[in-house]
Tab-separated table of C-alpha atoms and ligand atoms in Angstrom:
chain	number	residue	atom	x	y	z
A	1	MET	CA	41.274	-6.346	118.817
A	2	THR	CA	40.262	-5.843	122.431
A	3	ALA	CA	36.781	-6.094	123.982
A	4	PRO	CA	35.155	-2.635	123.404
A	5	VAL	CA	34.523	-0.461	126.144
A	6	VAL	CA	30.774	0.624	124.940
A	7	GLU	CA	28.562	-1.895	123.056
A	8	LEU	CA	25.093	-1.055	121.934
A	9	ARG	CA	23.007	-3.682	121.179
A	10	GLY	CA	19.744	-2.926	118.892
A	11	VAL	CA	19.053	0.138	121.272
A	12	ALA	CA	15.817	2.106	120.329
A	13	LYS	CA	13.978	4.794	122.089
A	14	GLU	CA	10.308	5.570	121.082
A	15	TYR	CA	8.148	8.348	122.570
A	16	GLY	CA	4.842	7.448	121.484
A	17	ALA	CA	4.964	7.518	117.842
A	18	VAL	CA	7.913	9.240	117.554
A	19	VAL	CA	11.454	7.251	117.172
A	20	ALA	CA	14.237	9.155	118.493
A	21	VAL	CA	16.531	6.126	118.208
A	22	ASP	CA	15.814	3.329	115.791
A	23	ASP	CA	17.871	0.227	116.373
A	24	ILE	CA	21.524	1.263	116.921
A	25	SER	CA	24.262	-1.027	117.247
A	26	LEU	CA	27.646	0.223	117.814
A	27	GLU	CA	31.014	-0.310	119.435
A	28	VAL	CA	33.380	2.046	120.734
A	29	GLN	CA	37.077	0.947	121.668
A	30	LYS	CA	38.804	1.954	124.873
A	31	GLY	CA	40.794	5.371	124.235
A	32	GLU	CA	38.518	6.514	121.054
A	33	PHE	CA	37.120	9.822	120.456
A	34	VAL	CA	33.868	9.141	118.983
A	35	VAL	CA	31.692	12.215	117.854
A	36	LEU	CA	27.545	11.525	117.151
A	37	LEU	CA	27.076	14.174	114.300
A	38	GLY	CA	23.817	14.865	113.009
A	39	PRO	CA	21.191	17.435	112.519
A	40	SER	CA	18.852	18.728	115.189
A	41	GLY	CA	16.314	16.377	116.426
A	42	SER	CA	18.385	12.861	114.762
A	43	GLY	CA	18.551	11.346	118.174
A	44	LYS	CA	22.101	12.513	119.424
A	45	THR	CA	20.895	13.627	122.671
A	46	THR	CA	18.592	10.757	123.602
A	47	LEU	CA	21.311	8.157	122.354
A	48	LEU	CA	24.259	9.968	124.825
A	49	SER	CA	21.452	10.208	127.722
A	50	MET	CA	20.732	6.300	126.969
A	51	LEU	CA	24.624	5.683	127.185
A	52	GLY	CA	24.333	8.002	130.606
A	53	GLY	CA	21.510	6.175	132.052
A	54	PHE	CA	19.123	9.172	132.092
A	55	THR	CA	16.704	7.647	129.611
A	56	PRO	CA	15.873	4.038	129.689
A	57	PRO	CA	15.805	2.400	126.134
A	58	THR	CA	12.571	1.015	124.587
A	59	ARG	CA	14.698	-1.923	123.287
A	60	GLY	CA	18.137	-2.975	123.408
A	61	GLN	CA	21.054	-3.567	125.610
A	62	ILE	CA	23.983	-1.528	126.731
A	63	LEU	CA	27.135	-2.779	127.806
A	64	ILE	CA	30.000	-0.782	129.503
A	65	GLU	CA	33.233	-2.416	130.344
A	66	GLY	CA	31.129	-5.729	129.243
A	67	ARG	CA	28.617	-5.225	131.973
A	68	ASP	CA	25.251	-4.813	131.374
A	69	VAL	CA	24.344	-1.307	132.575
A	70	THR	CA	21.000	-1.227	130.518
A	71	GLY	CA	18.499	-0.680	133.573
A	72	LYS	CA	21.461	0.920	135.815
A	73	ALA	CA	20.974	4.587	137.164
A	74	PRO	CA	23.718	7.097	136.247
A	75	ALA	CA	25.319	6.759	139.262
A	76	GLN	CA	25.849	3.184	139.046
A	77	ARG	CA	27.749	3.460	135.747
A	78	PRO	CA	31.157	4.310	135.219
A	79	THR	CA	30.215	7.332	132.892
A	80	VAL	CA	30.248	10.871	133.506
A	81	THR	CA	28.165	13.294	131.491
A	82	VAL	CA	28.928	17.004	130.584
A	83	PHE	CA	26.016	18.980	129.851
A	84	GLN	CA	25.873	22.167	127.838
A	85	ASP	CA	24.881	24.183	130.338
A	86	TYR	CA	27.639	22.631	132.907
A	87	ALA	CA	25.047	22.675	135.759
A	88	LEU	CA	27.927	23.934	137.980
A	89	PHE	CA	27.486	25.660	141.334
A	90	PRO	CA	27.715	29.094	140.623
A	91	HIS	CA	28.527	30.570	144.319
A	92	MET	CA	30.997	27.522	145.055
A	93	THR	CA	34.878	27.916	144.155
A	94	VAL	CA	36.342	25.898	141.263
A	95	ARG	CA	38.052	23.801	143.629
A	96	ASP	CA	34.972	22.845	145.470
A	97	ASN	CA	32.980	22.357	142.314
A	98	VAL	CA	35.349	19.791	141.221
A	99	ALA	CA	35.894	17.993	144.431
A	100	PHE	CA	32.175	17.745	144.694
A	101	GLY	CA	31.704	14.541	142.901
A	102	LEU	CA	34.711	13.162	144.912
A	103	ALA	CA	33.152	13.771	147.919
A	104	MET	CA	29.807	12.341	146.595
A	105	ARG	CA	32.322	9.175	146.032
A	106	ARG	CA	33.468	9.214	149.879
A	107	VAL	CA	36.949	9.996	148.701
A	108	PRO	CA	38.770	11.776	152.198
A	109	LYS	CA	39.039	15.139	152.015
A	110	PRO	CA	43.036	15.552	151.541
A	111	GLN	CA	43.116	13.249	148.719
A	112	ARG	CA	39.943	15.019	147.019
A	113	HIS	CA	41.855	18.261	147.212
A	114	GLU	CA	44.886	16.732	145.548
A	115	LEU	CA	42.988	14.952	142.618
A	116	ALA	CA	40.777	18.273	142.362
A	117	TYR	CA	43.870	20.253	141.973
A	118	ALA	CA	45.437	17.739	139.265
A	119	ALA	CA	42.081	17.898	137.236
A	120	ILE	CA	42.223	21.724	137.425
A	121	THR	CA	45.822	21.721	136.401
A	122	GLN	CA	44.945	19.583	133.525
A	123	VAL	CA	42.565	21.843	132.116
A	124	GLY	CA	44.713	25.015	132.514
A	125	LEU	CA	42.840	26.781	135.650
A	126	SER	CA	45.607	26.311	138.290
A	127	ASP	CA	45.666	29.940	138.878
A	128	PHE	CA	41.809	30.074	139.292
A	129	SER	CA	40.981	27.236	141.883
A	130	ASP	CA	39.830	29.500	144.567
A	131	ARG	CA	37.560	31.586	142.002
A	132	ARG	CA	34.048	31.500	142.231
A	133	ILE	CA	32.053	30.272	139.000
A	134	HIS	CA	30.133	33.402	138.522
A	135	GLN	CA	33.545	35.078	138.314
A	136	LEU	CA	34.615	33.057	135.338
A	137	SER	CA	34.163	33.606	131.357
A	138	GLY	CA	32.329	30.857	129.467
A	139	GLY	CA	35.416	29.475	128.232
A	140	GLN	CA	36.623	28.777	132.054
A	141	ARG	CA	33.249	27.404	132.996
A	142	GLN	CA	33.701	24.763	130.170
A	143	ARG	CA	36.837	23.998	131.718
A	144	VAL	CA	35.699	23.498	135.125
A	145	ALA	CA	32.976	21.235	133.753
A	146	LEU	CA	35.344	19.118	131.998
A	147	ALA	CA	37.828	18.941	135.251
A	148	ARG	CA	34.954	17.932	137.235
A	149	ALA	CA	34.305	14.917	135.145
A	150	ILE	CA	37.816	13.820	134.408
A	151	VAL	CA	38.515	13.924	138.236
A	152	ILE	CA	36.065	11.050	138.514
A	153	GLU	CA	38.197	8.806	136.025
A	154	PRO	CA	35.223	7.468	134.365
A	155	ALA	CA	35.579	4.525	132.043
A	156	VAL	CA	33.630	6.910	129.377
A	157	LEU	CA	33.049	10.564	129.517
A	158	LEU	CA	29.812	11.584	127.337
A	159	LEU	CA	29.393	15.178	126.248
A	160	ASP	CA	26.510	16.963	124.943
A	161	GLU	CA	27.164	19.846	122.861
A	162	PRO	CA	29.788	21.221	125.379
A	163	LEU	CA	30.986	23.981	123.385
A	164	GLY	CA	27.481	25.053	122.091
A	165	ALA	CA	26.981	27.976	124.170
A	166	LEU	CA	30.715	29.235	123.324
A	167	ASP	CA	31.596	31.970	120.586
A	168	VAL	CA	33.079	30.659	117.506
A	169	LYS	CA	36.542	31.697	118.550
A	170	ILE	CA	36.777	30.338	121.847
A	171	ARG	CA	34.885	27.155	120.708
A	172	ARG	CA	37.757	26.491	118.066
A	173	GLN	CA	40.534	26.694	120.762
A	174	MET	CA	38.372	24.583	122.883
A	175	GLN	CA	38.233	21.951	120.554
A	176	HIS	CA	41.831	21.911	120.327
A	177	GLU	CA	42.260	21.670	124.140
A	178	LEU	CA	39.510	19.059	124.172
A	179	HIS	CA	41.395	16.917	121.812
A	180	SER	CA	44.926	17.217	123.493
A	181	LEU	CA	43.071	16.669	126.617
A	182	GLN	CA	41.464	13.171	125.549
A	183	ARG	CA	45.063	12.264	124.022
A	184	ASP	CA	46.802	12.907	127.352
A	185	LEU	CA	44.109	11.080	129.293
A	186	HIS	CA	43.964	8.284	126.795
A	187	ALA	CA	40.256	8.231	127.929
A	188	THR	CA	37.301	7.440	125.685
A	189	PHE	CA	34.998	9.982	124.943
A	190	ILE	CA	31.666	10.194	123.371
A	191	HIS	CA	30.975	13.631	122.219
A	192	VAL	CA	27.623	15.161	120.506
A	193	THR	CA	27.635	18.027	118.112
A	194	HIS	CA	25.563	19.451	114.970
A	195	ASP	CA	28.519	21.297	113.695
A	196	GLN	CA	30.584	19.007	111.020
A	197	GLU	CA	33.768	21.128	111.380
A	198	GLU	CA	33.888	20.503	115.042
A	199	ALA	CA	33.067	16.870	114.548
A	200	MET	CA	36.016	16.609	111.876
A	201	SER	CA	38.572	18.561	114.293
A	202	LEU	CA	37.707	16.037	117.339
A	203	ALA	CA	36.706	12.376	116.152
A	204	ASP	CA	38.837	9.671	115.636
A	205	ARG	CA	35.367	8.392	114.205
A	206	ILE	CA	32.391	10.339	113.330
A	207	VAL	CA	28.829	8.127	113.561
A	208	LEU	CA	26.649	10.329	111.307
A	209	LEU	CA	22.815	10.071	112.799
A	210	ASN	CA	20.029	10.684	110.469
A	211	GLU	CA	16.355	10.233	111.846
A	212	GLY	CA	17.446	7.833	114.804
A	213	ARG	CA	19.769	5.846	112.727
A	214	ILE	CA	23.385	5.511	111.653
A	215	GLU	CA	23.515	6.949	108.292
A	216	ASP	CA	27.377	6.429	107.580
A	217	ALA	CA	30.371	5.851	110.358
A	218	GLY	CA	34.160	6.119	110.132
A	219	PRO	CA	37.119	8.315	110.208
A	220	PRO	CA	36.521	11.914	109.093
A	221	GLU	CA	38.489	11.702	106.087
A	222	ARG	CA	36.431	8.838	105.098
A	223	ILE	CA	33.439	10.105	105.380
A	224	TYR	CA	34.205	13.380	103.589
A	225	ARG	CA	36.111	11.722	100.677
A	226	GLU	CA	33.808	8.653	100.246
A	227	PRO	CA	30.219	9.020	102.023
A	228	ALA	CA	28.041	6.337	102.089
A	229	THR	CA	24.977	7.902	101.289
A	230	VAL	CA	23.673	11.442	99.552
A	231	PHE	CA	22.705	12.390	103.371
A	232	ALA	CA	26.222	11.944	104.345
A	233	ALA	CA	27.796	13.635	101.466
A	234	THR	CA	25.537	16.709	101.972
A	235	PHE	CA	26.106	16.915	105.417
A	236	MET	CA	29.404	16.689	105.626
A	237	GLY	CA	30.530	19.822	103.686
A	238	ASP	CA	29.050	21.222	100.946
A	239	THR	CA	28.759	19.041	97.719
A	240	ASN	CA	26.857	19.162	94.272
A	241	ILE	CA	24.667	16.357	93.558
A	242	VAL	CA	24.334	15.249	89.965
A	243	ARG	CA	22.049	12.306	89.065
A	244	GLY	CA	22.419	10.137	86.217
A	245	THR	CA	21.981	6.740	84.894
A	246	VAL	CA	24.726	3.950	84.338
A	247	SER	CA	25.308	3.413	80.883
A	248	LYS	CA	28.396	0.876	81.297
A	249	ALA	CA	29.788	-0.805	84.179
A	250	GLY	CA	32.646	-3.227	84.905
A	251	GLY	CA	35.885	-3.683	86.345
A	252	GLY	CA	35.370	-1.403	89.316
A	253	ARG	CA	34.272	1.358	87.003
A	254	VAL	CA	31.346	2.941	85.747
A	255	ALA	CA	30.443	5.034	82.908
A	256	VAL	CA	27.155	7.401	84.170
A	257	GLU	CA	25.147	9.605	81.504
A	258	THR	CA	24.186	13.164	83.162
A	259	ALA	CA	22.987	16.379	81.869
A	260	VAL	CA	26.965	17.471	82.016
A	261	GLY	CA	27.960	14.791	79.914
A	262	THR	CA	29.106	11.109	80.232
A	263	LEU	CA	31.208	10.944	83.531
A	264	ASP	CA	33.662	7.877	83.846
A	265	CYS	CA	34.517	6.965	87.296
A	266	LYS	CA	35.239	4.362	90.172
A	267	GLY	CA	32.173	2.678	91.342
A	268	SER	CA	29.997	-0.311	90.677
A	269	GLY	CA	26.486	-0.380	89.496
A	270	GLU	CA	24.374	-2.135	86.779
A	271	ALA	CA	23.606	-0.493	83.360
A	272	GLY	CA	20.218	1.193	83.772
A	273	GLU	CA	20.586	1.967	87.182
A	274	ALA	CA	19.895	5.317	88.363
A	275	VAL	CA	22.697	7.076	90.656
A	276	CYS	CA	23.520	10.148	92.137
A	277	LEU	CA	27.254	11.521	91.805
A	278	SER	CA	28.595	13.781	94.558
A	279	LEU	CA	31.100	16.351	93.004
A	280	ARG	CA	32.799	18.571	95.905
A	281	PRO	CA	32.951	22.072	95.222
A	282	GLU	CA	36.683	22.571	95.642
A	283	ALA	CA	37.311	19.698	93.075
A	284	ILE	CA	35.722	21.463	90.220
A	285	ARG	CA	38.219	22.997	87.966
A	286	CYS	CA	37.883	25.590	85.090
A	287	GLY	CA	40.484	26.238	82.073
A	288	LYS	CA	41.920	23.731	80.184
A	289	ALA	CA	41.658	19.867	81.573
A	290	ASN	CA	44.733	18.557	82.108
A	291	GLY	CA	45.804	14.955	82.892
A	292	PRO	CA	44.486	11.629	82.112
A	293	ASP	CA	42.282	11.474	84.808
A	294	SER	CA	40.394	14.723	84.190
A	295	VAL	CA	36.603	14.189	82.951
A	296	PRO	CA	35.376	17.297	81.185
A	297	LEU	CA	31.730	18.638	82.358
A	298	GLY	CA	31.114	21.110	79.496
A	299	THR	CA	31.076	24.770	79.345
A	300	GLY	CA	30.042	26.748	82.332
A	301	ARG	CA	28.935	30.207	82.827
A	302	LEU	CA	30.404	31.670	85.810
A	303	GLY	CA	28.550	33.774	88.198
A	304	ASP	CA	27.900	34.792	91.787
A	305	PHE	CA	31.298	35.300	92.909
A	306	VAL	CA	32.018	35.888	96.830
A	307	PHE	CA	35.350	36.038	98.043
A	308	GLN	CA	35.960	34.063	101.466
A	309	GLY	CA	39.470	34.744	102.179
A	310	THR	CA	40.995	31.142	101.708
A	311	PHE	CA	39.206	30.578	98.279
A	312	ARG	CA	36.638	32.441	95.936
A	313	ARG	CA	33.182	30.609	96.107
A	314	CYS	CA	31.241	30.740	92.568
A	315	HIS	CA	28.412	29.168	90.650
A	316	ALA	CA	28.752	27.511	87.140
A	317	VAL	CA	25.580	27.033	85.239
A	318	ALA	CA	26.285	24.204	82.729
A	319	GLY	CA	24.420	21.528	80.704
A	320	PRO	CA	22.013	21.817	77.707
A	321	ASP	CA	19.552	24.654	78.825
A	322	ALA	CA	21.346	25.540	81.384
A	323	SER	CA	19.761	23.095	83.454
A	324	VAL	CA	23.029	22.086	86.019
A	325	ARG	CA	23.956	24.715	88.667
A	326	LEU	CA	27.160	23.594	90.321
A	327	GLN	CA	28.903	25.006	93.418
A	328	MET	CA	32.722	25.933	93.047
A	329	ARG	CA	35.662	26.802	95.061
A	330	LEU	CA	38.093	28.632	92.881
A	331	PRO	CA	41.540	29.746	94.175
A	332	PRO	CA	41.095	33.350	95.778
A	333	GLU	CA	43.741	35.115	93.407
A	334	ILE	CA	42.090	33.656	90.387
A	335	GLU	CA	40.450	36.588	88.195
A	336	ILE	CA	37.577	35.740	86.039
A	337	GLU	CA	35.151	38.056	84.604
A	338	PRO	CA	31.299	37.526	85.625
A	339	GLU	CA	29.506	35.580	83.156
A	340	ALA	CA	32.451	33.957	81.523
A	341	GLN	CA	32.158	30.868	79.505
A	342	THR	CA	34.931	28.356	80.458
A	343	PRO	CA	35.475	24.771	79.962
A	344	ILE	CA	34.807	23.018	83.387
A	345	TRP	CA	36.314	19.694	84.235
A	346	ILE	CA	36.867	17.464	87.235
A	347	ARG	CA	39.247	14.569	88.229
A	348	SER	CA	37.585	11.100	87.803
A	349	SER	CA	38.924	10.078	91.326
A	350	ASP	CA	37.017	13.284	92.873
A	351	ILE	CA	33.423	11.869	91.841
A	352	VAL	CA	31.641	9.560	94.323
A	353	VAL	CA	28.989	7.254	93.138
A	354	LEU	CA	26.100	7.359	95.476
A	355	LYS	CA	23.157	4.632	94.765
A	356	GLU	CA	20.085	6.808	94.574
A	357	GLY	CA	17.467	6.693	97.376
A	358	GLN	CA	20.105	5.019	99.560
A	359	ASN	CA	19.225	7.596	102.394
A	360	ASP	CA	15.186	7.385	101.681
A	361	ARG	CA	14.354	5.220	104.542
B	401	ADP	P1	19.358	15.879	118.780
B	401	ADP	O1	19.839	15.682	120.149
B	401	ADP	O2	20.259	14.926	117.711
B	401	ADP	O3	18.749	17.199	118.571
B	401	ADP	P2	17.150	14.469	120.687
B	401	ADP	O4	17.637	13.037	120.755
B	401	ADP	O5	16.971	15.410	121.113
B	401	ADP	O6	17.855	14.870	118.819
B	401	ADP	O7	15.612	13.948	119.820
B	401	ADP	C1	15.271	13.022	118.759
B	401	ADP	C2	13.833	13.167	118.619
B	401	ADP	O8	13.157	12.355	119.681
B	401	ADP	C3	13.272	14.148	118.203
B	401	ADP	O9	12.257	14.256	117.471
B	401	ADP	C4	12.770	14.598	119.510
B	401	ADP	O10	11.668	15.683	119.088
B	401	ADP	C5	12.235	13.415	120.241
B	401	ADP	N1	12.357	13.475	121.915
B	401	ADP	C6	13.214	13.492	122.356
B	401	ADP	N2	12.948	13.834	123.827
B	401	ADP	C7	11.785	13.559	123.770
B	401	ADP	C8	10.971	13.324	124.769
B	401	ADP	N3	10.947	13.531	126.122
B	401	ADP	N4	9.426	13.175	124.436
B	401	ADP	C9	9.104	13.308	123.457
B	401	ADP	N5	9.924	13.309	122.357
B	401	ADP	C10	11.316	13.458	122.490
B	402	MG	MG1	20.704	17.264	121.323
């Protein structure tokens, strides 16, 4: 593997007693689309701001293209930051906004316009280069902000919730465009969001933050299917966490005693150990179990049906004293009487064993 384009070594930021970022080490490869994902207050903006040079870290080192930039100002780094409010000049034209950064970098005027036009075309605004910013829609402004960033050809493009102000439909479309733009440019993007769907549709790798620390990091599919912690399992989509105790372990498998029975699944542990199991709503099925891999979850009483278009959401109440409530996602065409009692089951390979308390730090 080649040298990383970004390297964080034990980076921390404290504001008095508040630990915003807590000892983060991370490497980003050239051409990677990394998404920093996490709930509000998890340290995403602080981390991005330290990368961009707007916030000095309390501890640790930041290297970009192998150079230590820890004490360097934003303009002395090969980074550009796109902020949520875009920070455009409202009365200037699209072209002048995009060319502005080039003028700051003393690029000669004719070349400036040529480069600006190329960037404007790249974001699909070639017909709008003479418009002023206040004459553009939110989505178009977003593209101007992107054009202004990519025209500089930074080693790393930093984006802080750049799609946060757009309505859902435009946001989904811009996600798609941002993704292709990054691919076309072979550029390195580090993008902040609290929206797990956005993270999944953009990222080569998601870095999931929680209370200033990396909770899990990896490709979206891996984090969704095999989350490292209870926090990662619950933040990346909906899931059911069922607590239990390991009764048998060996050969890469465990049997876990839970309120819905003994669940046999892939994993490691020791007899007597308390664990949490993650059961995704879409993985829980009802009716007669089939296949050698199926694990019965007892009888469920189904209720709270809500039609959601591509699936029908409901709850199953199961276990002794109806103590377990499981969210389910059934095919939309399925017709079940509310309060119906039915066997419920899951494939063993869809159960993820998580250590209890792995996220209690
Ligand atoms: P996120 O972007 O994930 O919502 P932030 O990085 O903005 O999170 O904030 C992380 C934590 O640091 C929060 O608890 C926040 O209140 C605190 N924080 C951020 N900036 C400052 C600041 N300038 N002064 C004091 N506390 C701050
Ligand atoms: Mg933020």
